[in-house]
XYZ file of C-alpha atoms in Angstrom:
302
model
C 171.663 -37.926 110.296
C 171.849 -34.873 111.470
C 173.433 -32.785 109.180
C 176.087 -29.632 110.099
C 174.694 -26.074 110.703
C 173.376 -23.994 108.027
C 172.488 -20.295 107.879
C 169.673 -18.975 106.418
C 170.265 -14.928 106.689
C 171.367 -14.821 110.357
C 168.903 -18.186 111.056
C 170.701 -21.182 111.782
C 169.494 -24.833 110.327
C 169.353 -28.196 111.118
C 168.595 -30.417 109.140
C 167.930 -34.066 109.661
C 166.951 -37.078 107.778
C 166.403 -40.473 109.606
C 167.198 -39.647 112.445
C 168.128 -42.759 114.623
C 167.720 -43.248 118.940
C 171.423 -41.709 118.989
C 170.650 -38.290 117.141
C 167.316 -37.870 118.969
C 169.254 -38.106 122.182
C 171.138 -35.688 120.487
C 168.653 -33.230 119.858
C 166.895 -33.546 123.109
C 169.686 -32.827 125.139
C 171.778 -29.933 122.592
C 169.073 -28.536 121.067
C 166.414 -28.802 124.365
C 163.426 -29.979 122.112
C 160.850 -31.916 123.731
C 161.064 -35.727 123.500
C 157.259 -35.655 122.379
C 157.794 -32.889 119.712
C 160.256 -35.196 118.037
C 158.368 -38.009 118.069
C 155.383 -36.164 116.708
C 157.588 -34.561 113.727
C 159.145 -38.036 113.073
C 156.263 -40.215 113.077
C 155.390 -41.294 109.317
C 151.850 -41.383 109.757
C 151.177 -38.455 110.874
C 149.260 -36.024 108.445
C 149.194 -32.400 107.430
C 149.357 -29.917 110.594
C 150.209 -26.812 112.226
C 150.766 -26.079 115.939
C 152.202 -23.298 117.615
C 153.719 -23.532 121.322
C 152.186 -20.065 122.860
C 154.763 -21.250 126.124
C 158.183 -21.513 123.780
C 157.314 -19.252 121.276
C 157.378 -22.743 119.091
C 155.991 -23.318 115.650
C 155.933 -26.971 113.923
C 155.132 -27.358 110.356
C 153.591 -31.013 108.943
C 153.226 -31.748 104.890
C 153.095 -34.327 102.890
C 155.544 -34.809 100.165
C 155.034 -37.338 97.525
C 157.227 -40.874 98.592
C 157.939 -43.072 95.040
C 157.686 -46.966 95.460
C 158.267 -47.882 92.467
C 159.176 -44.605 89.964
C 159.150 -47.226 87.034
C 155.559 -48.799 88.289
C 153.838 -45.445 88.765
C 153.448 -46.064 92.796
C 153.410 -44.169 95.476
C 152.030 -42.692 99.055
C 152.759 -39.814 100.310
C 154.994 -39.572 103.594
C 155.104 -36.300 106.178
C 158.222 -34.322 106.712
C 157.982 -31.594 109.445
C 159.651 -27.944 109.703
C 160.561 -26.786 113.712
C 161.174 -23.356 114.917
C 162.686 -22.982 118.355
C 164.264 -21.172 119.618
C 164.967 -19.486 117.170
C 166.676 -22.612 114.912
C 165.217 -24.432 112.232
C 164.633 -27.315 112.294
C 163.739 -29.610 109.369
C 162.674 -33.891 109.666
C 162.787 -35.770 106.580
C 162.726 -38.634 108.431
C 161.587 -41.379 104.978
C 164.561 -39.313 103.031
C 161.869 -38.354 100.378
C 164.382 -36.725 97.864
C 161.645 -33.776 96.777
C 161.723 -32.563 100.245
C 165.069 -32.389 99.965
C 165.543 -30.366 96.665
C 162.633 -28.457 98.030
C 164.745 -27.060 100.977
C 168.045 -26.822 98.795
C 166.135 -25.063 96.124
C 164.842 -22.472 98.089
C 168.560 -22.305 100.340
C 169.712 -21.461 96.873
C 166.843 -19.135 96.055
C 168.468 -15.041 96.451
C 164.614 -14.275 96.876
C 164.788 -15.849 99.958
C 165.592 -13.072 102.864
C 163.975 -15.074 105.473
C 163.785 -18.228 107.484
C 159.506 -17.592 106.539
C 160.262 -17.335 103.385
C 162.688 -19.882 103.517
C 159.750 -22.558 104.812
C 156.737 -20.941 102.321
C 159.281 -21.201 99.626
C 160.028 -25.099 100.795
C 156.504 -25.708 100.822
C 155.426 -24.797 97.229
C 158.742 -26.754 96.037
C 156.927 -29.632 97.373
C 153.614 -28.809 96.188
C 154.701 -28.260 92.512
C 156.673 -31.186 92.758
C 153.088 -33.187 92.466
C 153.198 -31.861 88.937
C 155.517 -34.161 86.679
C 153.634 -37.032 88.588
C 150.462 -36.181 87.386
C 151.734 -35.519 83.666
C 153.110 -39.045 83.969
C 149.975 -40.496 85.101
C 148.541 -38.995 82.106
C 151.322 -40.354 80.092
C 150.763 -43.812 81.419
C 146.637 -44.098 81.667
C 146.645 -42.215 77.864
C 148.857 -45.698 77.282
C 146.780 -48.479 79.165
C 143.424 -46.792 77.766
C 144.700 -47.548 73.541
C 145.957 -51.095 75.165
C 142.760 -51.567 77.007
C 140.786 -50.733 73.736
C 142.642 -53.311 71.900
C 143.497 -56.766 74.265
C 142.973 -56.981 78.261
C 146.262 -58.429 79.529
C 146.597 -58.810 83.319
C 148.975 -56.425 83.278
C 147.867 -53.798 82.696
C 145.201 -54.568 84.337
C 147.409 -54.544 87.463
C 149.159 -51.120 86.195
C 145.678 -49.504 86.273
C 145.300 -50.323 89.833
C 148.658 -49.219 90.708
C 147.464 -45.883 89.034
C 143.857 -45.428 90.859
C 146.278 -46.126 94.663
C 148.271 -43.495 93.687
C 146.121 -41.034 92.337
C 144.058 -42.204 95.735
C 147.382 -41.038 97.712
C 147.964 -38.213 96.490
C 144.921 -36.422 95.952
C 144.096 -37.060 99.680
C 147.748 -35.564 100.360
C 147.144 -32.302 98.258
C 143.522 -31.637 99.339
C 144.840 -31.760 102.768
C 147.815 -29.791 102.312
C 145.658 -27.108 100.423
C 143.293 -27.262 103.856
C 146.140 -26.284 106.011
C 147.783 -23.580 103.329
C 144.799 -21.955 103.329
C 144.547 -21.972 106.925
C 148.352 -20.662 108.021
C 147.572 -17.212 107.098
C 145.112 -16.876 110.294
C 147.449 -18.506 112.378
C 150.757 -16.900 113.965
C 152.662 -17.413 111.350
C 150.463 -15.050 109.405
C 150.742 -12.680 111.923
C 151.982 -9.174 110.715
C 152.766 -10.597 107.592
C 153.754 -7.997 104.782
C 153.704 -8.202 100.983
C 156.256 -10.473 100.221
C 154.807 -12.992 102.718
C 151.022 -12.638 101.652
C 152.452 -13.425 98.065
C 154.254 -16.214 98.966
C 151.095 -17.652 100.362
C 149.142 -16.751 97.999
C 151.565 -18.945 95.405
C 151.478 -21.249 97.317
C 147.682 -21.885 97.562
C 147.516 -21.181 94.141
C 149.553 -23.776 92.999
C 148.181 -25.803 95.448
C 144.997 -25.323 93.509
C 146.379 -26.184 90.464
C 147.276 -29.251 91.564
C 144.167 -30.420 92.957
C 142.358 -30.161 89.681
C 145.107 -31.872 87.962
C 144.764 -34.917 90.625
C 141.243 -34.500 90.713
C 140.024 -35.000 86.697
C 143.317 -37.819 86.443
C 140.855 -39.866 89.042
C 138.056 -39.309 87.201
C 139.259 -40.187 84.018
C 140.960 -43.300 85.322
C 137.758 -44.406 87.229
C 135.435 -43.857 84.178
C 138.048 -46.142 82.151
C 137.777 -48.732 85.174
C 134.154 -48.630 84.908
C 134.635 -48.652 80.956
C 136.677 -51.666 81.166
C 134.155 -53.797 83.477
C 131.671 -53.279 81.463
C 133.676 -54.504 78.536
C 134.288 -57.688 80.663
C 131.420 -58.556 81.857
C 129.635 -57.833 78.575
C 132.264 -60.313 77.025
C 131.407 -62.710 79.798
C 127.849 -62.908 78.939
C 128.414 -62.980 75.305
C 130.737 -66.558 76.028
C 127.828 -68.142 78.815
C 125.394 -67.390 75.770
C 127.641 -68.992 73.614
C 128.245 -72.312 75.559
C 124.919 -72.536 76.975
C 123.630 -72.717 72.838
C 126.235 -75.250 72.095
C 125.196 -77.042 74.968
C 121.715 -77.127 74.222
C 122.727 -77.964 70.134
C 125.038 -81.268 71.696
C 121.665 -82.138 73.824
C 120.060 -82.812 70.830
C 121.482 -85.872 69.496
C 122.398 -87.192 73.270
C 118.735 -87.454 73.484
C 118.202 -88.912 69.945
C 121.253 -91.130 70.369
C 120.450 -92.078 73.376
C 116.894 -94.131 72.704
C 118.240 -95.535 69.610
C 121.124 -97.049 72.031
C 118.346 -99.167 74.203
C 118.358 -102.617 73.625
C 114.873 -103.043 73.125
C 112.284 -103.305 69.520
C 112.519 -99.481 68.490
C 110.138 -97.432 65.366
C 112.106 -98.119 62.430
C 114.859 -100.249 63.879
C 114.542 -102.164 61.115
C 114.609 -100.058 58.223
C 118.286 -100.093 56.289
C 119.142 -96.389 56.747
C 117.811 -95.736 60.073
C 120.784 -93.962 61.533
C 120.619 -91.613 58.134
C 116.993 -90.662 59.194
C 117.501 -89.761 62.977
C 121.131 -88.292 62.101
C 118.187 -86.080 60.103
C 116.181 -85.541 62.952
C 118.488 -84.333 65.056
C 119.345 -81.779 62.318
C 115.721 -80.967 62.213
C 115.875 -80.905 65.426
C 118.625 -78.554 66.202
C 117.426 -76.264 63.126
C 114.184 -75.575 64.844
C 116.027 -75.305 68.297
C 118.491 -72.439 66.809
C 115.456 -70.575 65.004
C 113.368 -70.787 67.870
C 115.650 -69.274 70.413
C 116.629 -66.029 67.255
C 113.035 -65.730 67.069
C 112.632 -65.117 70.677
C 115.850 -62.851 70.830
C 118.147 -65.111 72.695
C 121.075 -65.091 69.883
């Protein structure tokens, strides 16, 4: 979808969301955007990048934003969104329809302090970076809940939730890191040449916020990994205890089976003529079981 033109302090803004083949052709024919650029900026597998075409004086920005697969389960991945300055016109590409990107764009548009297209771009990036923070807080809340539940009783559903948290943290941590690397590079590119104090301040604000988000995800990743490690250790310990119990129980049951097996043979055996021979064999079995348990205890196998 290509939305109607808007203006950012004299600069045209063309917003696109999930464009189809016909709309791609419109961008090529009506606005003269190269087909390769459109393919690049709408590729869902692209990573963060900034490209400046010295011949066309075009600037292309690609950044990653959080994309919810299931908000309730906190399942997130990241998807790219693009901004292109082409022939004095700003084009934005949100091919995945990311709500956080739409919110960031219109927040920058409505901000009275945004007085240039460069400020609009930086303000949009700032809001996208900030959009990671609520997710990090939700992860913290979910992690605390799982930590309490797993300490009481481990359920498969809780283990799946923990796995989802690890997957989400992997995607978001990687995205924040690559975004931050590109944000640190931007002031040294053509986009940062001749920046005034307001633009320099915006650069710093975005980088500071990005570093804060990065630290938040690093801490969460470490804590979730430790919970997972502890849980695995507890599961292994419980399994060892169970196997130990079953082994001792098997040994205990083997003793009367052996003795009763001997006295079940159809041959003449010692004590076979006694009236209470079965009680004697039972006593021998109990004595051997007790002796075996004592030996296991002494050898610290119990």
